[in-house]
Amino acid sequence: MIEMRVKIFRASNTTEALRMVKEEMGPEAVILRTRTLERSEADHGRPGDNIEVTAAVDYDLEATSVSGSAFRRQEELYRRWNVLEKELCEIKDALWMLEAGSLLKPELYFNKEVKDRYSCLRGFGLNRSALTRLMSRSTTAENGAECVTGDHDFSIRRYLLEVLDSIRIGGRGGKGDGARIVSFLGPTGVGKTTSMAKLAALAAVKRGKRVAMITLDTFRIAAVAQMETYARIMSVPLEVATTREELQAAVSRHSDCDAVFIDTIGRSPNNMEELKELKDILSIPEKIHHYLVLSATTQYENLIHAEKRFNLLPFDSYIFTKLDEAEDPTAMINFLVMGEKPVSFFTMGQQVPEDIEPASKRRLAAMMLNRNRTAEAEYRREVV
Ligand SMILES: Nc1nc2c(ncn2[C@@H]2O[C@H](COP(=O)(O)OP(=O)(O)O)[C@@H](O)[C@H]2O)c(=O)[nH]1
Ligand SMILES: [Mg+2]
């Protein structure tokens, strides 16, 4: 549909008025009338204006064609946007080069595949230590082969598998290495007792195994009461031990059990004396599979610190708790990429025994992709 737009321009002279018409309505504008303003009109308008030009232009509503200065302004905005985008890319590249400079061999800086792999791994939230570990592994680029695909989803899947490949799963006590006795070590409040109760309940109630529980946590009255409640519900015997001799005697009394679960006192990773004391109590002749219980809500540096200190015992595998509370799984993922031991279980809630499952790469992949999606959505919200 063709419409006519009419507009009146006022200026100090005709040339100025025609310039205004051209700028706002474009070169196709036609001048309908030019007149000199009456003195009374001039006095009420902008000082100095004494010429009035009435101009008109046809425009197509359906094509929503924008003409004149509006069109030029839009063009200018696009131009500036392109310049900004180019500059942003250059800054991103410079940052990448700076960071990659300390991690990569010089001949790999400019390799597109290496660059894609690096930015994809960063997108998963991997930190500097985890990136260094993964990027130091050989790539197809290093082997001289070219990666032909430019498919973004394909790259994500490929590099996700690479991260998952570097994480060890398994090492469950009572099965893999044959240890009948398992213990739960870790900082206070991470969920040691709850995780133990979940595994003991699954073994005793769901699988019909002969199970016994021993607690070393006599420090807090509430802790013993918590264990007694679990033991009563599951109809499982509960022993309390405070020394190595008492632990040995309790373990011996249950030599006919399929599994013996030992709950320990929460220890601060900063108190080496307490950790040595715990190691001493647990030093019985029979093999114990030690789980280091850590929470997915703990910061990366604190996870590394706890692992270093608890290795004094030393432990055999990890249990990660509170996956339901962890908004961002990257601390745990980075930790597992760097960790030397396998991860055995994940827990994701307070319910005993429902909220525990054997650790799996499937669960890790879901958490990482979910984070990727959330990060991307946030990025879009910020940018758009
Ligand atoms: N949301 C959530 N809470 C948990 C989980 N595991 C344990 N908890 C809670 O964390 C708190 C401390 O657990 P507890 O087993 O007593 O920790 P401990 O001091 O290491 O023995 C309790 O309130 C538990 O119910 C989990 O996977 N998710
Ligand atoms: Mg406890």
Coordinates of C-alpha atoms and ligand atoms in Angstrom, one line a residue:
M1 CA 0.0 0.0 0.0
I2 CA 1.4 3.4 -1.1
E3 CA 1.0 6.3 1.4
M4 CA 2.0 9.9 1.2
R5 CA 3.9 11.5 4.0
V6 CA 3.8 15.3 4.3
K7 CA 6.0 17.3 6.5
I8 CA 6.7 21.0 7.1
F9 CA 10.3 22.3 7.6
R10 CA 11.3 25.7 8.8
A11 CA 14.8 27.2 8.4
S12 CA 16.6 30.5 8.1
N13 CA 16.9 30.2 4.3
T14 CA 15.7 27.9 1.4
T15 CA 19.0 26.0 1.0
E16 CA 19.0 25.1 4.7
A17 CA 15.3 24.0 4.5
L18 CA 15.9 21.9 1.4
R19 CA 18.9 20.2 3.1
M20 CA 16.7 19.3 6.0
V21 CA 14.1 17.8 3.6
K22 CA 16.7 15.7 1.8
E23 CA 18.2 14.4 5.0
E24 CA 14.9 13.4 6.6
M25 CA 12.8 12.4 3.6
G26 CA 15.4 11.3 1.1
P27 CA 16.2 12.4 -2.5
E28 CA 12.7 11.3 -3.7
A29 CA 10.9 14.0 -1.7
V30 CA 8.9 16.6 -3.7
I31 CA 8.5 20.2 -2.6
L32 CA 4.8 21.1 -2.4
R33 CA 5.2 24.7 -1.3
T34 CA 7.8 27.3 -0.3
R35 CA 6.9 30.4 1.5
T36 CA 8.3 33.2 3.6
L37 CA 7.0 33.3 7.1
E38 CA 4.9 36.2 8.4
R39 CA 6.6 38.2 11.1
S40 CA 4.1 37.0 13.7
E41 CA 4.8 33.4 12.8
A42 CA 8.5 33.9 12.8
D43 CA 8.4 35.4 16.3
H44 CA 6.7 32.3 17.7
G45 CA 9.1 29.8 16.1
R46 CA 12.8 29.1 16.4
P47 CA 14.8 32.3 16.3
G48 CA 16.1 33.0 12.8
D49 CA 13.6 30.8 11.0
N50 CA 11.8 32.7 8.2
I51 CA 11.4 30.2 5.4
E52 CA 8.9 27.3 5.4
V53 CA 9.0 24.4 3.0
T54 CA 6.3 21.8 2.7
A55 CA 7.6 18.5 1.3
A56 CA 6.0 15.1 0.6
V57 CA 7.3 11.6 -0.1
D58 CA 5.6 8.4 -1.2
Y59 CA 6.4 5.3 0.7
D60 CA 5.4 1.7 0.5
L61 CA 3.9 0.5 3.8
E62 CA 4.2 -3.2 2.9
A63 CA 7.8 -3.0 2.1
T64 CA 8.3 -0.8 5.1
S65 CA 11.0 0.9 3.2
V66 CA 12.8 3.4 5.3
S67 CA 14.0 6.5 3.6
G68 CA 16.2 9.5 4.2
S69 CA 18.0 10.1 7.4
A70 CA 16.4 7.2 9.3
F71 CA 17.8 4.8 6.7
R72 CA 21.2 6.5 6.9
R73 CA 21.1 6.3 10.7
Q74 CA 20.4 2.6 10.6
E75 CA 23.2 2.1 8.1
E76 CA 25.6 4.0 10.4
L77 CA 24.5 1.8 13.3
Y78 CA 25.1 -1.4 11.4
R79 CA 28.5 -0.1 10.4
R80 CA 29.5 0.7 13.9
W81 CA 28.1 -2.6 15.1
N82 CA 30.3 -4.4 12.6
V83 CA 33.4 -2.5 13.7
L84 CA 32.6 -3.3 17.3
E85 CA 32.1 -7.0 16.6
K86 CA 35.4 -7.1 14.7
E87 CA 37.2 -5.4 17.5
L88 CA 35.6 -7.8 20.1
C89 CA 36.8 -10.8 18.1
E90 CA 40.3 -9.3 17.9
I91 CA 40.3 -8.8 21.7
K92 CA 39.1 -12.3 22.3
D93 CA 41.8 -13.7 19.9
A94 CA 44.5 -11.6 21.7
L95 CA 43.3 -13.0 25.1
W96 CA 43.2 -16.5 23.7
M97 CA 46.8 -16.1 22.4
L98 CA 47.9 -14.7 25.7
E99 CA 46.4 -17.6 27.7
A100 CA 47.3 -20.3 25.2
G101 CA 50.8 -19.0 25.0
S102 CA 51.7 -20.5 28.3
L103 CA 49.8 -23.8 27.7
L104 CA 50.5 -24.7 24.1
K105 CA 53.4 -25.4 21.9
P106 CA 54.1 -22.4 19.7
E107 CA 53.4 -24.3 16.5
L108 CA 49.8 -25.0 17.7
Y109 CA 48.8 -21.4 18.4
F110 CA 47.4 -20.8 15.0
N111 CA 45.8 -24.2 14.4
K112 CA 42.0 -23.8 14.1
E113 CA 41.2 -27.2 15.5
V114 CA 43.3 -26.6 18.6
K115 CA 41.6 -23.2 19.0
D116 CA 38.1 -24.8 18.8
R117 CA 39.0 -27.5 21.2
Y118 CA 40.4 -25.0 23.6
S119 CA 37.4 -22.7 23.6
C120 CA 35.0 -25.6 23.8
L121 CA 36.8 -27.0 26.9
R122 CA 36.8 -23.5 28.4
G123 CA 33.0 -23.4 27.7
F124 CA 32.6 -26.4 29.9
G125 CA 34.1 -24.3 32.7
L126 CA 37.4 -26.1 32.9
N127 CA 40.0 -24.2 34.8
R128 CA 43.6 -23.6 34.0
S129 CA 44.9 -26.8 35.7
A130 CA 42.3 -29.0 34.0
L131 CA 42.9 -27.3 30.6
T132 CA 46.6 -27.8 30.9
R133 CA 46.1 -31.5 31.7
L134 CA 43.7 -32.1 28.8
M135 CA 45.5 -29.9 26.2
S136 CA 48.8 -31.6 26.9
R137 CA 47.3 -34.8 25.5
S138 CA 48.0 -35.3 21.8
T139 CA 45.3 -34.0 19.3
T140 CA 44.6 -34.8 15.7
A141 CA 46.2 -31.5 14.9
E142 CA 49.4 -32.5 16.6
N143 CA 49.3 -35.8 14.7
G144 CA 49.1 -33.8 11.4
A145 CA 45.5 -34.8 10.7
E146 CA 42.9 -32.1 9.9
C147 CA 39.5 -32.1 11.6
V148 CA 37.2 -31.5 8.6
T149 CA 33.9 -30.9 10.4
G150 CA 32.8 -27.4 11.3
D151 CA 29.7 -28.7 13.1
H152 CA 29.4 -27.0 16.5
D153 CA 27.3 -29.8 18.1
F154 CA 29.7 -32.5 16.8
S155 CA 32.6 -30.6 18.4
I156 CA 30.8 -30.3 21.7
R157 CA 30.1 -34.0 21.8
R158 CA 33.6 -34.8 20.9
Y159 CA 35.2 -32.6 23.5
L160 CA 32.7 -33.6 26.1
L161 CA 33.8 -37.2 25.6
E162 CA 37.4 -36.1 25.9
V163 CA 36.7 -34.6 29.4
L164 CA 34.7 -37.7 30.5
D165 CA 37.5 -39.9 29.3
S166 CA 39.9 -38.3 31.7
I167 CA 37.6 -39.0 34.7
R168 CA 37.8 -42.4 36.4
I169 CA 34.6 -44.0 37.5
G170 CA 34.2 -47.0 39.9
G171 CA 36.4 -48.3 42.7
R172 CA 33.4 -49.3 44.8
G173 CA 34.3 -51.0 48.0
G174 CA 32.9 -54.4 48.8
K175 CA 33.0 -55.3 45.1
G176 CA 35.8 -54.2 42.8
D177 CA 38.7 -54.7 45.1
G178 CA 37.0 -57.2 47.3
A179 CA 37.2 -55.1 50.5
R180 CA 34.4 -56.1 52.8
I181 CA 34.9 -53.2 55.1
V182 CA 34.3 -49.6 54.0
S183 CA 34.9 -46.3 55.8
F184 CA 33.6 -42.8 55.1
L185 CA 36.2 -40.0 55.6
G186 CA 35.9 -36.3 54.9
P187 CA 35.4 -32.8 56.3
T188 CA 32.5 -32.2 58.7
G189 CA 29.0 -31.9 57.4
V190 CA 29.6 -33.1 53.8
G191 CA 27.2 -36.1 54.2
K192 CA 29.4 -39.0 55.4
T193 CA 26.8 -40.4 57.8
T194 CA 23.9 -39.9 55.4
S195 CA 25.9 -41.6 52.5
M196 CA 26.8 -44.5 54.7
A197 CA 23.2 -45.0 55.8
K198 CA 22.1 -44.9 52.2
L199 CA 24.6 -47.6 51.1
A200 CA 24.0 -49.7 54.3
A201 CA 20.3 -49.6 53.7
L202 CA 20.6 -50.6 50.0
A203 CA 22.8 -53.5 51.0
A204 CA 20.8 -54.7 53.9
V205 CA 17.2 -53.9 52.9
K206 CA 17.3 -54.0 49.1
R207 CA 19.9 -56.7 48.5
G208 CA 19.3 -58.7 51.7
K209 CA 23.0 -58.7 52.7
R210 CA 24.3 -59.2 56.2
V211 CA 25.4 -55.8 57.3
A212 CA 26.9 -54.1 60.4
M213 CA 27.6 -50.5 61.1
I214 CA 30.4 -49.1 63.4
T215 CA 30.6 -45.4 64.3
L216 CA 33.8 -43.7 65.5
D217 CA 31.8 -40.4 65.9
T218 CA 31.2 -40.4 69.6
F219 CA 32.2 -36.7 69.8
R220 CA 28.7 -35.4 69.3
I221 CA 25.7 -36.9 71.1
A222 CA 23.5 -36.1 68.2
A223 CA 25.8 -38.1 65.9
V224 CA 25.3 -41.3 67.9
A225 CA 21.6 -40.8 68.1
Q226 CA 21.5 -40.2 64.3
M227 CA 23.2 -43.6 63.7
E228 CA 21.1 -45.4 66.3
T229 CA 18.0 -44.3 64.5
Y230 CA 19.3 -45.5 61.1
A231 CA 20.4 -48.8 62.7
R232 CA 16.9 -49.3 64.3
I233 CA 15.0 -48.6 61.1
M234 CA 17.2 -51.0 59.1
S235 CA 17.5 -53.6 61.8
V236 CA 21.2 -53.6 61.5
P237 CA 23.6 -53.9 64.4
L238 CA 25.5 -50.8 65.4
E239 CA 28.8 -50.7 67.3
V240 CA 30.6 -47.7 68.8
A241 CA 34.4 -47.6 68.8
T242 CA 36.8 -44.9 70.0
T243 CA 40.2 -46.7 69.8
R244 CA 41.9 -49.0 67.3
E245 CA 41.5 -51.9 69.7
E246 CA 37.8 -51.3 70.0
L247 CA 37.4 -51.0 66.2
Q248 CA 39.4 -54.3 65.7
A249 CA 37.1 -56.0 68.3
A250 CA 34.0 -54.7 66.6
V251 CA 35.1 -55.8 63.2
S252 CA 36.0 -59.2 64.5
R253 CA 32.5 -59.6 66.0
H254 CA 31.1 -59.1 62.6
S255 CA 33.4 -61.3 60.6
D256 CA 30.4 -63.2 59.2
C257 CA 28.9 -60.0 57.7
D258 CA 29.0 -59.4 53.9
A259 CA 29.7 -55.7 54.5
V260 CA 30.8 -53.6 57.5
F261 CA 30.3 -49.8 57.2
I262 CA 32.5 -47.5 59.4
D263 CA 31.3 -43.9 59.9
T264 CA 34.1 -41.6 61.0
I265 CA 34.3 -38.2 62.8
G266 CA 34.3 -35.2 60.5
R267 CA 37.8 -33.9 60.5
S268 CA 39.0 -30.5 59.4
P269 CA 41.6 -30.9 56.7
N270 CA 43.6 -28.2 58.5
N271 CA 44.1 -30.3 61.7
M272 CA 46.9 -32.7 60.9
E273 CA 47.0 -34.0 64.5
E274 CA 43.3 -35.1 64.4
L275 CA 43.9 -36.7 60.9
K276 CA 46.8 -38.7 62.3
E277 CA 44.7 -39.8 65.2
L278 CA 42.0 -41.0 62.8
K279 CA 44.6 -42.8 60.7
D280 CA 45.8 -44.6 63.8
I281 CA 42.3 -45.8 64.8
L282 CA 41.7 -47.1 61.3
S283 CA 45.0 -49.0 61.1
I284 CA 43.6 -52.5 61.6
P285 CA 45.1 -55.5 59.8
E286 CA 42.0 -56.1 57.7
K287 CA 41.8 -54.2 54.4
I288 CA 39.4 -51.2 54.5
H289 CA 38.2 -49.4 51.4
H290 CA 38.3 -45.7 52.4
Y291 CA 35.8 -43.4 50.6
L292 CA 36.7 -39.7 50.7
V293 CA 33.3 -38.0 50.9
L294 CA 33.3 -34.5 49.4
S295 CA 30.5 -32.1 48.6
A296 CA 29.8 -30.8 45.1
T297 CA 29.1 -27.4 46.6
T298 CA 32.7 -27.0 47.8
Q299 CA 35.0 -24.7 45.9
Y300 CA 37.7 -26.2 43.7
E301 CA 40.7 -25.0 45.9
N302 CA 39.1 -26.4 49.0
L303 CA 38.4 -29.8 47.3
I304 CA 42.1 -30.0 46.3
H305 CA 43.2 -29.0 49.8
A306 CA 40.9 -31.7 51.4
E307 CA 42.2 -34.4 49.1
K308 CA 45.8 -33.5 49.8
R309 CA 45.3 -33.8 53.6
F310 CA 43.0 -36.8 53.6
N311 CA 45.5 -38.7 51.4
L312 CA 47.4 -39.2 54.7
L313 CA 45.0 -42.1 55.4
P314 CA 45.1 -42.8 52.3
F315 CA 41.7 -43.2 50.7
D316 CA 40.7 -45.3 47.7
S317 CA 37.9 -43.5 45.9
Y318 CA 35.6 -40.5 46.1
I319 CA 31.9 -40.1 46.9
F320 CA 30.4 -36.7 45.8
T321 CA 27.4 -35.5 47.7
K322 CA 24.8 -32.7 47.3
L323 CA 24.8 -32.7 43.5
D324 CA 21.2 -31.4 44.0
E325 CA 22.5 -28.3 45.8
A326 CA 25.4 -27.5 43.4
E327 CA 24.3 -24.8 41.0
D328 CA 27.5 -25.2 39.0
P329 CA 29.2 -28.5 38.8
T330 CA 32.5 -27.2 37.4
A331 CA 34.4 -27.3 40.7
M332 CA 33.7 -31.0 41.0
I333 CA 34.4 -31.6 37.2
N334 CA 37.7 -29.8 37.4
F335 CA 38.6 -31.7 40.6
L336 CA 37.7 -35.1 39.0
V337 CA 39.8 -34.3 35.8
M338 CA 42.7 -33.6 38.1
G339 CA 42.0 -36.3 40.6
E340 CA 44.0 -39.5 40.7
K341 CA 41.3 -41.7 42.2
P342 CA 38.0 -43.0 40.8
V343 CA 34.6 -41.6 41.8
S344 CA 32.3 -44.3 43.1
F345 CA 28.9 -42.6 44.0
F346 CA 26.9 -39.5 43.6
T347 CA 24.3 -38.4 46.1
M348 CA 21.6 -35.9 45.3
G349 CA 19.3 -35.4 48.3
Q350 CA 18.6 -36.1 51.9
Q351 CA 16.4 -39.2 51.5
V352 CA 17.7 -42.5 52.7
P353 CA 18.3 -44.6 50.7
E354 CA 16.8 -43.2 47.5
D355 CA 19.2 -40.3 46.9
I356 CA 22.3 -42.1 45.9
E357 CA 23.5 -43.7 42.6
P358 CA 26.7 -45.2 41.3
A359 CA 28.8 -42.5 39.7
S360 CA 28.3 -42.4 35.9
K361 CA 29.6 -40.5 32.9
R362 CA 26.0 -40.1 31.8
R363 CA 25.3 -38.0 35.0
L364 CA 28.5 -35.9 34.5
A365 CA 27.6 -35.3 30.9
A366 CA 24.1 -34.2 31.8
M367 CA 25.4 -31.8 34.4
M368 CA 28.1 -30.3 32.1
L369 CA 25.7 -29.8 29.2
N370 CA 23.1 -28.3 31.5
R371 CA 25.7 -25.8 32.7
N372 CA 26.7 -25.1 29.1
R373 CA 23.1 -24.3 28.3
T374 CA 22.6 -22.2 31.3
A375 CA 25.8 -20.3 30.6
E376 CA 24.7 -19.8 27.0
A377 CA 21.2 -18.6 28.0
E378 CA 22.8 -16.1 30.4
Y379 CA 25.2 -14.9 27.8
R380 CA 22.3 -14.4 25.4
R381 CA 20.3 -12.5 28.0
E382 CA 23.3 -10.2 28.6
V383 CA 24.1 -9.6 25.0
V384 CA 20.7 -9.3 23.4
Ligands
LIG1 N1 20.7 -31.6 49.8 C1 21.5 -32.6 50.2 N2 21.7 -32.7 51.5 C2 22.5 -33.8 51.9 C3 23.0 -34.7 51.0 N3 23.8 -35.6 51.8 C4 23.7 -35.2 53.1 N4 22.9 -34.1 53.2 C5 22.6 -33.3 54.4 O1 23.8 -32.7 54.9 C6 23.7 -32.6 56.3 C7 24.9 -33.3 56.9 O2 24.9 -34.6 56.6 P1 25.7 -35.7 57.6 O3 25.6 -37.0 56.9 O4 25.3 -35.6 59.0 O5 27.2 -35.1 57.4 P2 28.5 -35.6 58.1 O6 28.9 -34.6 59.1 O7 29.6 -35.6 57.0 O8 28.3 -37.0 58.6 C8 22.4 -33.3 56.7 O9 21.4 -32.4 56.9 C9 22.1 -34.2 55.5 O10 20.7 -34.5 55.4 C10 22.7 -34.6 49.6 O11 23.1 -35.4 48.8 N5 21.9 -33.5 49.3
MG2 MG 28.5 -37.7 60.6

